[in-house]
Amino acid sequence: MKNLLILGATSGISQAYLNRVADRCEKIVLVARSAEKLQQLAEHASTISDASVTTLVFDLANAEEHGKLVSTVTETMGTIDCALVSYGQLTDQARCATDPAYAMEQFNLNGTSTVSLSLHLSNQLAKQGSGSLAVIGSVAGDRGRRSNYCYGAAKSAVESFLAGLRSDMQKHKVHVLTIKPGFVDTPMTSAFKKGALWASADKVASDIDRAITKKKSVLYTPWFWRYIMLIIKCIPEFIFKKLPL
Amino acid sequence: MNDSWGNICRPRQTQSNLNWRTDVLPVADKKLVVGNRRSYGDVCINDGGAIIDATGLNRFISFDRSTGIVRCEAGVTLWQVAKFAVPLGWFLPVTPGTGFVTVAGAVANDVHGKNHHVAGSFGCFVKKLQLRRSNGDELVCSETENTELFAATIGGLGLTGFISWVEFALKPIQHSMMAVDSVSYNSYEEFLALSSESEKTHEYCVSWIDCLDKSGRGVFFRGKHAEEGGLDADLEAAKRSVPALVGAGFPLVNQLSVYLFNATYMRAHAGNRQYTETIAKFFYPLDSLLNWNRIYGRKGFYQFQCVVPLENAEVLKEVFACISAANQGSFLSVLKTMGSIASPALLSFCRPGVTLAIDFPNRGKKTMQLLSTLEDLVMHAGGAIYPAKDATMSAATFEKSFPKLAEYIQYVDPAFTSSFWQRVNAK
Ligand SMILES: Cc1cc2nc3c(=O)[nH]c(=O)nc-3n(C[C@H](O)[C@H](O)[C@H](O)COP(=O)(O)OP(=O)(O)OC[C@H]3O[C@@H](n4cnc5c(N)ncnc54)[C@H](O)[C@@H]3O)c2cc1C
Ligand SMILES: NC(=O)c1ccc[n+]([C@@H]2O[C@H](COP(=O)([O-])OP(=O)(O)OC[C@H]3O[C@@H](n4cnc5c(N)ncnc54)[C@H](OP(=O)(O)O)[C@@H]3O)[C@@H](O)[C@H]2O)c1
């Protein structure tokens, strides 16, 4: 991979991925909404890598501007070899019930805006006839659960969209990867007590790196989540609806 | 994660994280910023207060490829620095026996390595650091600016404020492998002779001793950066982990396992052997076994590390005798001589003499008694005890170990404290 674009560059998973691959890149473009954090990240990237590093401050929830964003990126780096989409927020499910406006704003951030961004990016990659689009969904997208179905539904939407997009992009030789992490120790989950099922951002990043290189379609990371979710998906609804999940 | 490596303390402390160096410090009147919690005892514990984890500050800021001066955030680990710098022909100027420590942790304990006799401690290589105090001050400290705070912060046990970044000098290397020479010995006297001879020829010296053996048998390792092989050799070894189940259960460390292990180890290293090995294997032999502290089970373990002046080096024989009589030691213990190069630190543990580090499974009162006997022996010999490893030393011992304590105290940030500090500053 020569030219790497990361959207949501300041996320824990993005940073871990950047650490893994930076020294293989020629051009790196980092997009995030905080100029201050981007500056700190750019210093880091320029230290550990010889690549040219550019930062763009952008609120990714703002889908109307996605087209402009992607053309600015293309002007900056030419060909996009890999675009990693890794941003979002863990939705406060309890608040959704009492504050539907919040719920929709969250759905937009984790769902709709990610779909919009994926569309713009895949159009660009199709034009090139090459490249990988890697988007982070979640195991939460596999089945709506009482504790976080607003977040889960948004991830679900993204993943269904990507499944179709992947097939559609075959003719353009564009690779689309759906990444489904389980529990990852990042700022998003700093309030949670960590147990045996938790993985580090670095572990997830190394799985992502391998999946992109091998042009995999769907990545569960760590691997065992594929089987945990398989079981969860198999539970009949009449039982599932009673489970405190 | 353990609250500290020895897993002895069960503190009640609040936890929060810093992820960016521009993050605001949580407002709390009893706070402590910590790194990877590789300290064995309670310098990284704050019972009744707030722990602020700075391991999220893991970014580099700059590196000058011509001078080898690196600036990075507080939570960057020494292994991260090594992995980055070795392929470019640079290595850590000083490194402790694990690569998992953070740069700020290395500063705050003014850590030492196998090259203390020729290099001094980590603090000798620190050029600048940024200190954020609870009153909002953000100060760059060095040999020329805020010099007092600079000297107080190196070896400062995390109590002078939050270190947000550190700038330090790496050392140039030509090859990434280590050329090692191991020599077995049968007595403490032989160890002393081997040390003084090897220090003239080898940059890195350390020795493992069998703490169950009264005469003090052991294996001396002396190493240098290899003279061939280039910089591309593999740095890393495969990692394995001790399962959590072991940590939750009974300790695997008992008299029989220690006896068998030590005897096998001695046999494997009989005589004199020469070989090359990776940096990871030479400097961080334990790092390939993640969570090895779990072998001590739920009750955890203590480490005792002291230094005694060379002229009273004999006292360590009494120390060995006590440990052997109490039948309490653990697997291989570490013995090394330290040189006279001093860092700017007001509270550095490092000083000329012989240093011994030894683990003790926590067997309650029996272990406490032994630790207190050892402490007395060391203090009578004019020695000192290493805060990074300690969970039990008395306020009097601390005061005696660190002659510049009074000067240091003036620079302690009033909103910072630790369990260690509560204990040794109990006035
Ligand atoms: C296997 C093993 C081998 C070891 N070998 C050696 C050795 O050979 N030589 C040696 O000297 N030590 C050795 N040690 C001890 C270790 O090097 C020290 O305890 C080191 O300080 C641990 O660093 P840490 O990042 O884990 O810091 P922590 O243990 O988390 O904290 C140590 C101190 O640093 C302070 N601190 C951490 N981050 C900050 C910050 N950002 N701002 C302000 N204060 C901060 C803390 O408050 C605390 O006082 C060893 C430890 C282990 C587990
Ligand atoms: N952690 C987990 O357990 C887990 C599990 C499954 C899936 N995921 C997914 O993994 C991805 C990365 O998350 P993470 O775990 O690495 O957490 P994180 O570190 O909290 O990252 C979330 C990132 O999203 C960014 N962001 C939020 N709103 C944004 C906006 N409007 N515009 C631009 N950026 C915005 C945040 O930027 P700021 O830094 O500016 O706030 C932050 O960098 C997310 O899609 C998340 O849903 C995480």
mmCIF file with all atom_site columns, N, CA and C and ligand atoms in Angstrom, chain A residues 10-13 33-34 37 58-61 86-89 109 136-138 151 155 181-184 186-189, ligand 2:
data_model
loop_
_atom_site.group_PDB
_atom_site.id
_atom_site.type_symbol
_atom_site.label_atom_id
_atom_site.label_alt_id
_atom_site.label_comp_id
_atom_site.label_asym_id
_atom_site.label_entity_id
_atom_site.label_seq_id
_atom_site.pdbx_PDB_ins_code
_atom_site.Cartn_x
_atom_site.Cartn_y
_atom_site.Cartn_z
_atom_site.occupancy
_atom_site.B_iso_or_equiv
_atom_site.pdbx_formal_charge
_atom_site.auth_seq_id
_atom_site.auth_comp_id
_atom_site.auth_asym_id
_atom_site.auth_atom_id
_atom_site.pdbx_PDB_model_num
ATOM   1   N N   . THR A 1 10  ? -8.231  10.006 14.455 1.00 0.00 ? 10  THR A N   1
ATOM   2   C CA  . THR A 1 10  ? -7.866  10.113 15.874 1.00 0.00 ? 10  THR A CA  1
ATOM   3   C C   . THR A 1 10  ? -8.460  8.987  16.717 1.00 0.00 ? 10  THR A C   1
ATOM   4   N N   . SER A 1 11  ? -9.225  8.084  16.116 1.00 0.00 ? 11  SER A N   1
ATOM   5   C CA  . SER A 1 11  ? -9.799  6.994  16.917 1.00 0.00 ? 11  SER A CA  1
ATOM   6   C C   . SER A 1 11  ? -8.700  6.038  17.355 1.00 0.00 ? 11  SER A C   1
ATOM   7   N N   . GLY A 1 12  ? -8.956  5.327  18.443 1.00 0.00 ? 12  GLY A N   1
ATOM   8   C CA  . GLY A 1 12  ? -7.971  4.391  18.975 1.00 0.00 ? 12  GLY A CA  1
ATOM   9   C C   . GLY A 1 12  ? -7.563  3.353  17.945 1.00 0.00 ? 12  GLY A C   1
ATOM   10  N N   . ILE A 1 13  ? -8.555  2.801  17.238 1.00 0.00 ? 13  ILE A N   1
ATOM   11  C CA  . ILE A 1 13  ? -8.252  1.749  16.257 1.00 0.00 ? 13  ILE A CA  1
ATOM   12  C C   . ILE A 1 13  ? -7.460  2.326  15.081 1.00 0.00 ? 13  ILE A C   1
ATOM   13  N N   . ARG A 1 33  ? -12.013 15.446 13.195 1.00 0.00 ? 33  ARG A N   1
ATOM   14  C CA  . ARG A 1 33  ? -12.677 16.738 13.435 1.00 0.00 ? 33  ARG A CA  1
ATOM   15  C C   . ARG A 1 33  ? -11.902 17.656 14.369 1.00 0.00 ? 33  ARG A C   1
ATOM   16  N N   . SER A 1 34  ? -10.881 17.142 15.054 1.00 0.00 ? 34  SER A N   1
ATOM   17  C CA  . SER A 1 34  ? -10.153 17.997 15.987 1.00 0.00 ? 34  SER A CA  1
ATOM   18  C C   . SER A 1 34  ? -8.774  18.373 15.436 1.00 0.00 ? 34  SER A C   1
ATOM   19  N N   . LYS A 1 37  ? -5.829  17.502 17.944 1.00 0.00 ? 37  LYS A N   1
ATOM   20  C CA  . LYS A 1 37  ? -5.414  16.101 17.970 1.00 0.00 ? 37  LYS A CA  1
ATOM   21  C C   . LYS A 1 37  ? -4.707  15.716 16.673 1.00 0.00 ? 37  LYS A C   1
ATOM   22  N N   . PHE A 1 58  ? -12.291 17.886 9.546  1.00 0.00 ? 58  PHE A N   1
ATOM   23  C CA  . PHE A 1 58  ? -13.590 17.699 8.900  1.00 0.00 ? 58  PHE A CA  1
ATOM   24  C C   . PHE A 1 58  ? -14.545 16.986 9.852  1.00 0.00 ? 58  PHE A C   1
ATOM   25  N N   . ASP A 1 59  ? -15.773 17.485 9.912  1.00 0.00 ? 59  ASP A N   1
ATOM   26  C CA  . ASP A 1 59  ? -16.805 16.810 10.709 1.00 0.00 ? 59  ASP A CA  1
ATOM   27  C C   . ASP A 1 59  ? -17.476 15.763 9.818  1.00 0.00 ? 59  ASP A C   1
ATOM   28  N N   . LEU A 1 60  ? -17.179 14.513 10.050 1.00 0.00 ? 60  LEU A N   1
ATOM   29  C CA  . LEU A 1 60  ? -17.628 13.450 9.144  1.00 0.00 ? 60  LEU A CA  1
ATOM   30  C C   . LEU A 1 60  ? -19.126 13.197 9.200  1.00 0.00 ? 60  LEU A C   1
ATOM   31  N N   . ALA A 1 61  ? -19.790 13.734 10.241 1.00 0.00 ? 61  ALA A N   1
ATOM   32  C CA  . ALA A 1 61  ? -21.250 13.590 10.295 1.00 0.00 ? 61  ALA A CA  1
ATOM   33  C C   . ALA A 1 61  ? -21.910 14.426 9.197  1.00 0.00 ? 61  ALA A C   1
ATOM   34  N N   . SER A 1 86  ? -13.133 4.828  10.113 1.00 0.00 ? 86  SER A N   1
ATOM   35  C CA  . SER A 1 86  ? -13.126 4.355  11.498 1.00 0.00 ? 86  SER A CA  1
ATOM   36  C C   . SER A 1 86  ? -13.470 5.492  12.449 1.00 0.00 ? 86  SER A C   1
ATOM   37  N N   . TYR A 1 87  ? -14.740 5.825  12.502 1.00 0.00 ? 87  TYR A N   1
ATOM   38  C CA  . TYR A 1 87  ? -15.170 6.867  13.431 1.00 0.00 ? 87  TYR A CA  1
ATOM   39  C C   . TYR A 1 87  ? -16.552 6.512  13.944 1.00 0.00 ? 87  TYR A C   1
ATOM   40  N N   . GLY A 1 88  ? -17.001 7.207  14.935 1.00 0.00 ? 88  GLY A N   1
ATOM   41  C CA  . GLY A 1 88  ? -18.337 6.971  15.463 1.00 0.00 ? 88  GLY A CA  1
ATOM   42  C C   . GLY A 1 88  ? -18.383 7.182  16.961 1.00 0.00 ? 88  GLY A C   1
ATOM   43  N N   . GLN A 1 89  ? -19.551 6.939  17.506 1.00 0.00 ? 89  GLN A N   1
ATOM   44  C CA  . GLN A 1 89  ? -19.709 7.062  18.958 1.00 0.00 ? 89  GLN A CA  1
ATOM   45  C C   . GLN A 1 89  ? -20.537 5.893  19.446 1.00 0.00 ? 89  GLN A C   1
ATOM   46  N N   . LEU A 1 109 ? -24.621 9.576  12.481 1.00 0.00 ? 109 LEU A N   1
ATOM   47  C CA  . LEU A 1 109 ? -23.164 9.501  12.625 1.00 0.00 ? 109 LEU A CA  1
ATOM   48  C C   . LEU A 1 109 ? -22.664 8.084  12.328 1.00 0.00 ? 109 LEU A C   1
ATOM   49  N N   . ILE A 1 136 ? -15.269 0.178  9.360  1.00 0.00 ? 136 ILE A N   1
ATOM   50  C CA  . ILE A 1 136 ? -15.501 -0.510 10.631 1.00 0.00 ? 136 ILE A CA  1
ATOM   51  C C   . ILE A 1 136 ? -16.979 -0.537 10.968 1.00 0.00 ? 136 ILE A C   1
ATOM   52  N N   . GLY A 1 137 ? -17.509 -1.760 11.045 1.00 0.00 ? 137 GLY A N   1
ATOM   53  C CA  . GLY A 1 137 ? -18.861 -1.961 11.545 1.00 0.00 ? 137 GLY A CA  1
ATOM   54  C C   . GLY A 1 137 ? -18.732 -2.386 12.988 1.00 0.00 ? 137 GLY A C   1
ATOM   55  N N   . SER A 1 138 ? -19.433 -3.436 13.362 1.00 0.00 ? 138 SER A N   1
ATOM   56  C CA  . SER A 1 138 ? -19.296 -3.942 14.722 1.00 0.00 ? 138 SER A CA  1
ATOM   57  C C   . SER A 1 138 ? -20.031 -5.268 14.837 1.00 0.00 ? 138 SER A C   1
ATOM   58  N N   . TYR A 1 151 ? -27.259 1.818  18.233 1.00 0.00 ? 151 TYR A N   1
ATOM   59  C CA  . TYR A 1 151 ? -25.905 1.698  17.680 1.00 0.00 ? 151 TYR A CA  1
ATOM   60  C C   . TYR A 1 151 ? -25.854 0.500  16.739 1.00 0.00 ? 151 TYR A C   1
ATOM   61  N N   . LYS A 1 155 ? -24.914 0.179  12.636 1.00 0.00 ? 155 LYS A N   1
ATOM   62  C CA  . LYS A 1 155 ? -23.829 -0.662 12.133 1.00 0.00 ? 155 LYS A CA  1
ATOM   63  C C   . LYS A 1 155 ? -24.377 -1.688 11.139 1.00 0.00 ? 155 LYS A C   1
ATOM   64  N N   . PRO A 1 181 ? -15.318 -5.563 14.770 1.00 0.00 ? 181 PRO A N   1
ATOM   65  C CA  . PRO A 1 181 ? -14.615 -5.808 16.029 1.00 0.00 ? 181 PRO A CA  1
ATOM   66  C C   . PRO A 1 181 ? -15.603 -6.201 17.129 1.00 0.00 ? 181 PRO A C   1
ATOM   67  N N   . GLY A 1 182 ? -15.072 -6.943 18.102 1.00 0.00 ? 182 GLY A N   1
ATOM   68  C CA  . GLY A 1 182 ? -15.832 -7.228 19.317 1.00 0.00 ? 182 GLY A CA  1
ATOM   69  C C   . GLY A 1 182 ? -15.581 -6.129 20.322 1.00 0.00 ? 182 GLY A C   1
ATOM   70  N N   . PHE A 1 183 ? -15.177 -6.488 21.542 1.00 0.00 ? 183 PHE A N   1
ATOM   71  C CA  . PHE A 1 183 ? -14.847 -5.469 22.539 1.00 0.00 ? 183 PHE A CA  1
ATOM   72  C C   . PHE A 1 183 ? -13.397 -5.045 22.367 1.00 0.00 ? 183 PHE A C   1
ATOM   73  N N   . VAL A 1 184 ? -13.190 -3.747 22.146 1.00 0.00 ? 184 VAL A N   1
ATOM   74  C CA  . VAL A 1 184 ? -11.834 -3.257 21.958 1.00 0.00 ? 184 VAL A CA  1
ATOM   75  C C   . VAL A 1 184 ? -11.538 -2.173 22.995 1.00 0.00 ? 184 VAL A C   1
ATOM   76  N N   . THR A 1 186 ? -10.436 0.951  23.795 1.00 0.00 ? 186 THR A N   1
ATOM   77  C CA  . THR A 1 186 ? -10.125 2.252  23.190 1.00 0.00 ? 186 THR A CA  1
ATOM   78  C C   . THR A 1 186 ? -10.838 3.323  24.022 1.00 0.00 ? 186 THR A C   1
ATOM   79  N N   . PRO A 1 187 ? -10.604 4.607  23.716 1.00 0.00 ? 187 PRO A N   1
ATOM   80  C CA  . PRO A 1 187 ? -11.301 5.645  24.464 1.00 0.00 ? 187 PRO A CA  1
ATOM   81  C C   . PRO A 1 187 ? -12.826 5.473  24.450 1.00 0.00 ? 187 PRO A C   1
ATOM   82  N N   . MET A 1 188 ? -13.359 4.873  23.372 1.00 0.00 ? 188 MET A N   1
ATOM   83  C CA  . MET A 1 188 ? -14.810 4.684  23.278 1.00 0.00 ? 188 MET A CA  1
ATOM   84  C C   . MET A 1 188 ? -15.337 3.831  24.439 1.00 0.00 ? 188 MET A C   1
ATOM   85  N N   . THR A 1 189 ? -14.517 2.933  24.915 1.00 0.00 ? 189 THR A N   1
ATOM   86  C CA  . THR A 1 189 ? -14.966 1.980  25.926 1.00 0.00 ? 189 THR A CA  1
ATOM   87  C C   . THR A 1 189 ? -14.225 2.162  27.249 1.00 0.00 ? 189 THR A C   1
HETATM 88  N N1  . LIG C 2 .   ? -14.092 0.049  20.847 1.00 0.00 ? 2   LIG C N1  1
HETATM 89  C C1  . LIG C 2 .   ? -14.904 -0.949 20.566 1.00 0.00 ? 2   LIG C C1  1
HETATM 90  O O1  . LIG C 2 .   ? -15.148 -1.825 21.420 1.00 0.00 ? 2   LIG C O1  1
HETATM 91  C C2  . LIG C 2 .   ? -15.530 -1.063 19.199 1.00 0.00 ? 2   LIG C C2  1
HETATM 92  C C3  . LIG C 2 .   ? -16.226 -2.231 18.893 1.00 0.00 ? 2   LIG C C3  1
HETATM 93  C C4  . LIG C 2 .   ? -16.791 -2.360 17.636 1.00 0.00 ? 2   LIG C C4  1
HETATM 94  C C5  . LIG C 2 .   ? -16.687 -1.331 16.719 1.00 0.00 ? 2   LIG C C5  1
HETATM 95  N N2  . LIG C 2 .   ? -16.007 -0.179 17.056 1.00 0.00 ? 2   LIG C N2  1
HETATM 96  C C6  . LIG C 2 .   ? -15.941 0.878  16.048 1.00 0.00 ? 2   LIG C C6  1
HETATM 97  O O2  . LIG C 2 .   ? -14.587 1.193  15.774 1.00 0.00 ? 2   LIG C O2  1
HETATM 98  C C7  . LIG C 2 .   ? -14.521 2.516  15.243 1.00 0.00 ? 2   LIG C C7  1
HETATM 99  C C8  . LIG C 2 .   ? -13.400 3.265  15.944 1.00 0.00 ? 2   LIG C C8  1
HETATM 100 O O3  . LIG C 2 .   ? -13.724 3.460  17.299 1.00 0.00 ? 2   LIG C O3  1
HETATM 101 P P1  . LIG C 2 .   ? -12.691 3.308  18.495 1.00 0.00 ? 2   LIG C P1  1
HETATM 102 O O4  . LIG C 2 .   ? -13.057 2.095  19.259 1.00 0.00 ? 2   LIG C O4  1
HETATM 103 O O5  . LIG C 2 .   ? -11.323 3.418  17.978 1.00 0.00 ? 2   LIG C O5  1
HETATM 104 O O6  . LIG C 2 .   ? -13.114 4.502  19.440 1.00 0.00 ? 2   LIG C O6  1
HETATM 105 P P2  . LIG C 2 .   ? -12.586 6.015  19.653 1.00 0.00 ? 2   LIG C P2  1
HETATM 106 O O7  . LIG C 2 .   ? -11.147 6.008  19.884 1.00 0.00 ? 2   LIG C O7  1
HETATM 107 O O8  . LIG C 2 .   ? -13.501 6.598  20.652 1.00 0.00 ? 2   LIG C O8  1
HETATM 108 O O9  . LIG C 2 .   ? -12.839 6.675  18.237 1.00 0.00 ? 2   LIG C O9  1
HETATM 109 C C9  . LIG C 2 .   ? -14.011 7.253  17.805 1.00 0.00 ? 2   LIG C C9  1
HETATM 110 C C10 . LIG C 2 .   ? -13.580 8.333  16.855 1.00 0.00 ? 2   LIG C C10 1
HETATM 111 O O10 . LIG C 2 .   ? -14.682 8.844  16.143 1.00 0.00 ? 2   LIG C O10 1
HETATM 112 C C11 . LIG C 2 .   ? -14.473 10.204 15.974 1.00 0.00 ? 2   LIG C C11 1
HETATM 113 N N3  . LIG C 2 .   ? -15.677 10.950 15.686 1.00 0.00 ? 2   LIG C N3  1
HETATM 114 C C12 . LIG C 2 .   ? -16.836 10.960 16.386 1.00 0.00 ? 2   LIG C C12 1
HETATM 115 N N4  . LIG C 2 .   ? -17.710 11.777 15.795 1.00 0.00 ? 2   LIG C N4  1
HETATM 116 C C13 . LIG C 2 .   ? -17.083 12.301 14.708 1.00 0.00 ? 2   LIG C C13 1
HETATM 117 C C14 . LIG C 2 .   ? -17.440 13.240 13.709 1.00 0.00 ? 2   LIG C C14 1
HETATM 118 N N5  . LIG C 2 .   ? -18.634 13.785 13.685 1.00 0.00 ? 2   LIG C N5  1
HETATM 119 N N6  . LIG C 2 .   ? -16.537 13.547 12.767 1.00 0.00 ? 2   LIG C N6  1
HETATM 120 C C15 . LIG C 2 .   ? -15.310 13.002 12.778 1.00 0.00 ? 2   LIG C C15 1
HETATM 121 N N7  . LIG C 2 .   ? -14.908 12.114 13.692 1.00 0.00 ? 2   LIG C N7  1
HETATM 122 C C16 . LIG C 2 .   ? -15.788 11.783 14.645 1.00 0.00 ? 2   LIG C C16 1
HETATM 123 C C17 . LIG C 2 .   ? -13.882 10.645 17.292 1.00 0.00 ? 2   LIG C C17 1
HETATM 124 O O11 . LIG C 2 .   ? -13.217 11.876 17.113 1.00 0.00 ? 2   LIG C O11 1
HETATM 125 P P3  . LIG C 2 .   ? -12.747 12.787 18.368 1.00 0.00 ? 2   LIG C P3  1
HETATM 126 O O12 . LIG C 2 .   ? -11.429 12.172 18.743 1.00 0.00 ? 2   LIG C O12 1
HETATM 127 O O13 . LIG C 2 .   ? -12.613 14.132 17.801 1.00 0.00 ? 2   LIG C O13 1
HETATM 128 O O14 . LIG C 2 .   ? -13.788 12.642 19.424 1.00 0.00 ? 2   LIG C O14 1
HETATM 129 C C18 . LIG C 2 .   ? -12.948 9.506  17.569 1.00 0.00 ? 2   LIG C C18 1
HETATM 130 O O15 . LIG C 2 .   ? -11.673 9.715  16.995 1.00 0.00 ? 2   LIG C O15 1
HETATM 131 C C19 . LIG C 2 .   ? -15.912 3.118  15.432 1.00 0.00 ? 2   LIG C C19 1
HETATM 132 O O16 . LIG C 2 .   ? -16.613 3.006  14.233 1.00 0.00 ? 2   LIG C O16 1
HETATM 133 C C20 . LIG C 2 .   ? -16.544 2.192  16.461 1.00 0.00 ? 2   LIG C C20 1
HETATM 134 O O17 . LIG C 2 .   ? -17.938 2.189  16.365 1.00 0.00 ? 2   LIG C O17 1
HETATM 135 C C21 . LIG C 2 .   ? -15.427 -0.043 18.275 1.00 0.00 ? 2   LIG C C21 1
#
